[in-house]
């Protein structure tokens, strides 16, 4: 039985406290008056164009969308300047919401990715991974609270906040946007909440019963619980395929309701899957270093690292396919997605390809390297950082525009949910033995060699 050490528990509480303080600071400092924003824009433009041109430069910011005309159009220019300042003010106020949402989704998708991986192991009746099942069950304990938090932030941003994440929640925007009006039957707060609850209920019910049958199988004198888990795993995977795609449309793609991609559900799935498996590898290494998981050997680690490597390739394939098809077709309403990211997010957008593809290729292609714990840890940390940036680049352009920065709100949000994730997952590990000894394939897993 795993014992949640006081040191690790204290560490998780410290992360949560630091995260709460930093998130609170982010919200408190995100509210700026219109005059403050105008002054900030003038100073930025002045620094860009040189000293002594603050007034001209402030107009230049507005003129990036059109040519400034003198004389009779002076009042119109002032109006456009005010509109631009209001837009920037709204983007600044969006930042703590977006930072919180990105971190919340990132940790939720890790748990959800492992839930799918766990179901695949049962549905395929894989024998190698049984000794890892209880670690997977511990990670999936975060699915319910993590998904509820994501849904709560999304709904709160459109009710408590000022439509900070999803513009389609703003009735004023919808009233003047025919495209969003055409999607209002799907994109409305009521149906958004109902769909979210259905997704979460389905995922959580599967996790609950799979965990229940897994523990019951330990003391059973037959394999009836194993058979039940096999059946519900197969059914869950069908449910998951549909709901994961719809979730990615709702919770991520709809931040920019004018754009869509038919590959998006698969793209998010690939990021979710590789992130989850990476965390699984890191937890195996940690628990093994603490003298738990005695039946886990380097062959198990090798196979988990193989999945990290393989799905990094799969993610890159989907990333390139989505980018290449949209770039090649050059349809205006589609290419705006990538134009924004190349103009304002070029470093993180291209940098994550290096972190999520080039780095794993170099680190994990060799079979021997997959068996070296510190090598896998190093590769895993880079992969996780890369996929956090992936989610960051999905959310931020539509919510904060070019006002992005990885600072206190972003780092604090990561600390908050990392602490919560650690506390929930490691608490779940204490609830049952770390070996699913009743599984009929356990001997195959114990004796697994590659």
XYZ file of C-alpha atoms in Angstrom:
450
model
C 0.000 0.000 0.000
C 1.347 3.405 -0.939
C 1.781 5.973 1.853
C 1.394 9.639 0.914
C 4.492 11.146 2.544
C 4.112 14.294 4.627
C 6.843 15.977 2.589
C 5.006 15.450 -0.694
C 1.698 16.468 0.891
C 3.288 19.653 2.257
C 4.843 20.322 -1.140
C 1.430 20.074 -2.835
C -0.108 22.456 -0.285
C 2.707 24.968 -0.822
C 2.121 24.838 -4.577
C -1.605 25.409 -4.081
C -1.065 28.354 -1.717
C 1.512 29.988 -4.011
C -0.804 29.391 -6.950
C -3.813 30.963 -5.229
C -1.789 34.014 -4.215
C -0.357 34.460 -7.701
C -3.713 33.960 -9.418
C -5.286 36.500 -7.051
C -2.515 38.969 -7.860
C -3.105 38.395 -11.576
C -6.794 39.211 -11.280
C -6.175 42.273 -9.106
C -3.657 43.771 -11.529
C -5.605 43.009 -14.706
C -8.163 45.793 -14.359
C -6.979 48.975 -16.012
C -8.919 52.118 -16.844
C -9.314 53.311 -20.411
C -6.967 56.238 -19.766
C -4.312 53.908 -18.340
C -4.510 51.743 -21.437
C -4.274 54.769 -23.738
C -1.189 55.968 -21.883
C 0.337 52.490 -22.090
C -0.312 52.282 -25.843
C 1.158 55.727 -26.377
C 4.283 54.792 -24.430
C 4.665 51.542 -26.345
C 4.254 53.268 -29.675
C 6.618 56.055 -28.629
C 9.287 53.528 -27.720
C 8.754 51.877 -31.096
C 8.841 55.025 -33.210
C 11.282 57.086 -31.183
C 11.166 59.813 -28.547
C 9.006 62.854 -29.004
C 6.330 61.128 -31.098
C 4.041 59.784 -28.411
C 0.936 61.432 -29.815
C 1.660 60.361 -33.398
C 2.583 56.887 -32.296
C -0.643 56.413 -30.388
C -2.471 57.042 -33.654
C -0.094 54.668 -35.422
C -1.402 51.844 -33.280
C -4.873 52.488 -34.614
C -3.533 53.092 -38.118
C -2.263 49.501 -38.278
C -5.866 48.752 -39.334
C -6.190 51.607 -41.784
C -4.663 54.889 -42.946
C -5.106 57.941 -40.724
C -6.740 60.783 -42.558
C -6.211 64.352 -41.465
C -8.743 67.156 -41.229
C -12.383 66.142 -41.330
C -11.614 62.615 -40.136
C -9.826 63.637 -36.923
C -12.843 62.871 -34.742
C -13.270 59.487 -36.417
C -9.655 58.691 -35.651
C -10.172 59.562 -31.988
C -13.172 57.230 -31.987
C -11.110 54.413 -33.531
C -8.355 55.052 -31.014
C -10.865 54.733 -28.182
C -12.210 51.498 -29.680
C -8.724 50.065 -29.964
C -7.907 51.071 -26.375
C -11.129 49.403 -25.161
C -10.205 46.267 -27.084
C -6.731 46.176 -25.512
C -8.241 46.857 -22.080
C -10.496 43.840 -22.541
C -7.540 41.690 -23.656
C -5.570 42.649 -20.546
C -8.505 41.757 -18.307
C -8.793 38.425 -20.148
C -5.248 37.347 -19.333
C -5.710 35.903 -15.807
C -8.851 34.065 -16.929
C -7.035 32.605 -19.929
C -3.951 31.677 -17.862
C -6.151 29.900 -15.313
C -8.092 28.124 -18.041
C -4.987 26.928 -19.921
C -3.457 25.412 -16.768
C -6.770 23.865 -15.668
C -7.299 22.253 -19.060
C -3.703 21.052 -19.279
C -3.846 19.053 -16.039
C -7.363 17.797 -16.768
C -6.307 16.485 -20.172
C -3.413 14.551 -18.598
C -5.871 12.583 -16.458
C -8.324 12.149 -19.328
C -5.576 10.915 -21.636
C -4.619 8.246 -19.103
C -8.280 7.265 -18.704
C -8.413 6.544 -22.443
C -5.071 4.690 -22.286
C -6.363 2.596 -19.371
C -9.519 1.690 -21.301
C -7.447 0.729 -24.342
C -5.355 -1.643 -22.215
C -8.502 -3.419 -21.007
C -10.295 -3.449 -24.347
C -7.233 -4.879 -26.099
C -6.541 -7.251 -23.177
C -2.919 -6.126 -23.131
C -0.808 -8.137 -20.724
C 2.315 -6.026 -20.296
C 0.730 -3.074 -18.475
C -1.197 -4.701 -15.599
C 1.428 -3.775 -12.993
C 0.856 -0.123 -13.950
C -2.933 -0.180 -13.599
C -3.136 1.202 -10.076
C -0.885 4.115 -11.029
C -3.208 4.826 -13.958
C -6.222 4.624 -11.646
C -4.553 7.125 -9.322
C -3.979 9.592 -12.150
C -7.545 9.238 -13.423
C -8.874 10.246 -10.001
C -8.261 13.808 -11.197
C -10.672 13.515 -14.148
C -13.829 14.439 -12.211
C -12.540 17.426 -10.184
C -10.290 18.582 -13.021
C -13.043 18.558 -15.656
C -15.535 20.237 -13.317
C -13.004 23.024 -12.681
C -12.474 23.551 -16.416
C -16.225 23.742 -17.031
C -16.679 26.067 -14.040
C -13.980 28.468 -15.264
C -15.493 28.489 -18.749
C -18.985 29.279 -17.453
C -17.751 31.767 -14.831
C -15.803 33.702 -17.462
C -19.080 34.379 -19.246
C -21.160 35.180 -16.159
C -18.974 36.452 -13.322
C -16.410 37.755 -15.808
C -17.045 39.960 -18.821
C -17.069 37.204 -21.461
C -13.336 36.798 -20.946
C -12.866 33.540 -22.836
C -15.758 32.868 -25.201
C -17.010 35.798 -27.280
C -20.081 33.828 -28.353
C -21.320 34.086 -24.740
C -21.611 37.876 -25.174
C -25.123 38.733 -26.455
C -23.904 42.077 -27.840
C -21.297 40.339 -29.999
C -23.810 37.743 -31.184
C -26.314 40.466 -32.103
C -23.849 41.928 -34.628
C -22.255 38.726 -35.883
C -24.249 36.685 -38.398
C -21.755 33.830 -38.382
C -22.073 33.298 -34.628
C -25.844 33.722 -34.904
C -25.837 30.793 -37.325
C -24.086 28.663 -34.704
C -26.144 29.862 -31.750
C -28.216 26.666 -31.720
C -25.042 24.843 -30.684
C -23.036 27.645 -29.100
C -25.171 28.869 -26.231
C -24.443 28.764 -22.529
C -27.268 26.336 -21.698
C -26.301 23.636 -24.168
C -22.611 24.260 -23.476
C -23.179 23.467 -19.780
C -25.401 20.451 -20.519
C -22.890 18.955 -22.956
C -20.084 19.521 -20.451
C -22.012 17.741 -17.716
C -22.730 14.800 -20.048
C -19.042 14.527 -20.977
C -17.903 14.628 -17.356
C -20.609 12.229 -16.172
C -19.694 9.635 -18.794
C -15.951 9.835 -18.136
C -16.427 9.751 -14.361
C -18.880 6.854 -14.387
C -16.488 4.734 -16.415
C -13.618 5.582 -14.076
C -15.760 4.805 -11.022
C -16.889 1.365 -12.205
C -13.543 0.377 -13.730
C -11.821 1.214 -10.452
C -14.539 -0.600 -8.451
C -14.248 -3.768 -10.560
C -10.451 -3.611 -10.479
C -10.323 -3.566 -6.682
C -13.075 -6.191 -6.402
C -11.112 -8.491 -8.717
C -8.257 -8.619 -6.183
C -10.309 -10.739 -3.802
C -12.586 -12.494 -6.311
C -12.430 -16.245 -7.006
C -13.394 -15.801 -10.673
C -12.765 -13.297 -13.451
C -16.275 -11.837 -13.697
C -15.088 -8.364 -12.684
C -12.372 -8.503 -15.338
C -14.992 -9.364 -17.961
C -17.216 -6.506 -16.805
C -14.322 -4.063 -17.111
C -13.545 -5.387 -20.573
C -17.114 -4.722 -21.720
C -17.465 -1.270 -20.208
C -14.007 -0.307 -21.534
C -15.022 -1.155 -25.083
C -18.248 0.846 -24.696
C -16.413 3.740 -23.054
C -13.950 4.054 -25.931
C -16.851 4.604 -28.336
C -18.289 7.229 -25.983
C -14.862 8.797 -25.538
C -14.181 9.155 -29.271
C -17.316 11.244 -29.712
C -17.199 13.228 -26.493
C -13.475 14.043 -26.695
C -13.977 15.589 -30.125
C -17.029 17.546 -29.003
C -15.226 18.628 -25.843
C -12.326 19.960 -27.906
C -14.777 21.929 -30.070
C -16.576 23.346 -27.042
C -13.781 23.961 -24.578
C -10.993 25.038 -26.948
C -11.998 25.636 -30.563
C -15.010 27.789 -29.707
C -12.783 30.489 -28.185
C -12.524 31.502 -31.857
C -16.003 30.706 -33.230
C -15.162 31.995 -36.728
C -12.612 29.220 -37.287
C -12.883 25.453 -37.350
C -10.837 22.422 -38.300
C -12.080 18.889 -38.885
C -8.753 17.592 -37.534
C -9.007 19.477 -34.275
C -10.471 16.688 -32.144
C -7.682 14.321 -33.158
C -5.079 17.029 -32.651
C -6.208 17.691 -29.071
C -6.416 13.946 -28.449
C -2.795 13.460 -29.521
C -1.637 16.214 -27.164
C -3.774 14.771 -24.371
C -2.556 11.213 -24.903
C 1.172 11.937 -25.047
C 0.961 14.278 -22.035
C -0.856 11.640 -19.987
C 1.582 8.879 -20.886
C 4.509 11.178 -20.089
C 3.124 11.843 -16.603
C 2.591 8.087 -16.195
C 6.272 7.529 -16.992
C 7.370 10.202 -14.525
C 5.187 8.737 -11.770
C 6.493 5.219 -12.413
C 10.057 6.479 -12.082
C 9.221 8.427 -8.916
C 7.385 5.542 -7.209
C 10.066 3.081 -8.240
C 12.715 5.367 -6.706
C 10.727 5.284 -3.431
C 10.843 1.461 -3.413
C 7.272 0.943 -4.584
C 6.212 -0.919 -7.769
C 8.598 -3.818 -7.159
C 7.275 -5.696 -10.180
C 7.879 -2.812 -12.588
C 11.121 -3.219 -14.505
C 13.016 -1.390 -17.217
C 10.983 -3.200 -19.880
C 7.769 -1.593 -18.659
C 9.464 1.814 -18.663
C 10.763 1.113 -22.152
C 7.256 0.440 -23.461
C 5.788 3.532 -21.809
C 8.614 5.604 -23.321
C 7.801 4.002 -26.694
C 4.299 5.431 -26.435
C 5.782 8.835 -25.559
C 7.926 8.624 -28.683
C 5.192 7.279 -30.963
C 2.536 9.792 -29.986
C 4.992 12.661 -30.258
C 5.336 11.598 -33.910
C 1.548 11.272 -34.219
C 1.028 14.760 -32.736
C 3.514 16.210 -35.233
C 1.774 14.460 -38.108
C -1.550 16.031 -37.107
C 0.039 19.433 -36.459
C 1.605 19.456 -39.920
C -1.492 18.048 -41.623
C -3.715 20.743 -40.147
C -1.237 23.492 -40.952
C -0.342 22.292 -44.450
C -3.925 21.772 -45.630
C -5.057 25.191 -44.411
C -1.941 26.943 -45.749
C -2.251 25.213 -49.135
C -5.968 25.908 -49.594
C -5.414 29.548 -48.519
C -9.063 30.153 -47.614
C -9.242 33.531 -45.791
C -11.474 32.434 -42.906
C -9.146 29.484 -42.220
C -5.671 30.989 -42.645
C -6.384 33.767 -40.122
C -5.823 31.156 -37.404
C -2.212 30.627 -38.448
C -1.556 34.223 -39.536
C -2.270 35.378 -35.977
C 0.043 32.768 -34.544
C 2.877 33.561 -36.935
C 2.573 37.301 -36.335
C 2.141 37.375 -32.540
C 3.096 33.889 -31.293
C 5.861 32.790 -33.628
C 8.326 31.774 -30.907
C 5.956 29.551 -28.870
C 4.120 28.313 -31.967
C 7.258 27.055 -33.718
C 9.150 26.393 -30.495
C 6.625 23.798 -29.363
C 7.289 21.813 -32.562
C 10.921 21.536 -31.514
C 9.917 20.571 -27.960
C 7.195 18.120 -28.981
C 8.865 16.535 -32.021
C 12.561 17.237 -32.515
C 13.517 16.783 -28.855
C 11.626 13.477 -28.343
C 13.065 12.169 -31.628
C 16.615 12.872 -30.509
C 16.089 11.660 -26.934
C 13.862 8.606 -27.322
C 14.590 7.082 -30.718
C 17.282 4.816 -29.279
C 15.787 1.777 -27.517
C 18.455 1.810 -24.823
C 17.700 5.420 -23.871
C 14.080 4.484 -23.166
C 15.306 2.305 -20.298
C 17.315 5.033 -18.570
C 15.111 6.795 -15.965
C 16.887 10.165 -15.914
C 16.832 10.246 -19.718
C 13.090 9.627 -19.774
C 12.559 12.266 -17.053
C 14.499 14.858 -19.032
C 12.585 14.100 -22.233
C 9.282 13.999 -20.339
C 9.691 17.411 -18.735
C 10.394 18.984 -22.132
C 7.407 17.196 -23.679
C 5.081 18.410 -20.907
C 6.333 21.979 -21.254
C 5.836 21.749 -25.005
C 2.255 20.557 -24.697
C 1.445 23.227 -22.129
C 2.630 25.742 -24.740
C 0.471 23.915 -27.299
C -2.657 24.550 -25.201
C -1.401 28.084 -24.487
C -1.170 28.820 -28.222
C -4.651 27.364 -28.798
C -6.300 29.640 -26.225
C -4.337 32.879 -25.933
C -4.535 34.414 -29.451
C -8.341 34.515 -29.374
C -8.513 35.808 -25.783
C -5.553 38.120 -25.165
C -4.262 38.755 -28.682
C -0.721 40.112 -28.697
C -0.910 40.923 -24.961
C 0.482 37.536 -23.982
C 3.354 36.861 -21.657
C 4.336 33.927 -19.440
C 4.470 35.722 -16.109
C 2.896 35.575 -12.657
C -0.685 34.662 -13.755
C 0.512 31.822 -15.980
C 3.130 30.388 -13.617
C 0.821 30.705 -10.610
C -1.957 28.885 -12.426
C 0.433 26.042 -13.234
C 1.518 25.851 -9.586
C -2.090 25.871 -8.371
C -3.243 22.990 -10.544
C 0.027 21.075 -10.211
C -0.429 21.135 -6.427
C -4.071 20.067 -6.722
C -3.153 17.323 -9.197
C -0.404 15.941 -6.956
C -2.651 15.973 -3.883
C -5.605 14.227 -5.545
C -3.550 11.664 -7.474
C -1.275 10.619 -4.632
C -4.190 10.517 -2.203
C -5.957 8.124 -4.596
C -2.875 5.909 -4.659
C -3.219 5.328 -0.904
C -6.720 3.857 -1.265
C -5.721 0.478 -2.708
C -2.658 -1.778 -3.102
C -0.357 -0.735 -5.961
C -0.581 -4.164 -7.573
C -3.784 -5.363 -9.263
C -3.070 -8.921 -8.156
C -6.481 -10.315 -9.142
C -6.131 -9.509 -12.830
C -5.873 -12.788 -14.777
C -3.004 -11.392 -16.869
C -0.908 -10.313 -13.897
C 1.683 -13.082 -14.303
C 2.319 -12.048 -17.886
C 2.860 -8.468 -16.745
C 5.203 -9.440 -13.895
C 7.320 -11.554 -16.234
C 7.252 -9.012 -19.073
C 10.538 -8.711 -20.986
C 11.290 -6.975 -24.245
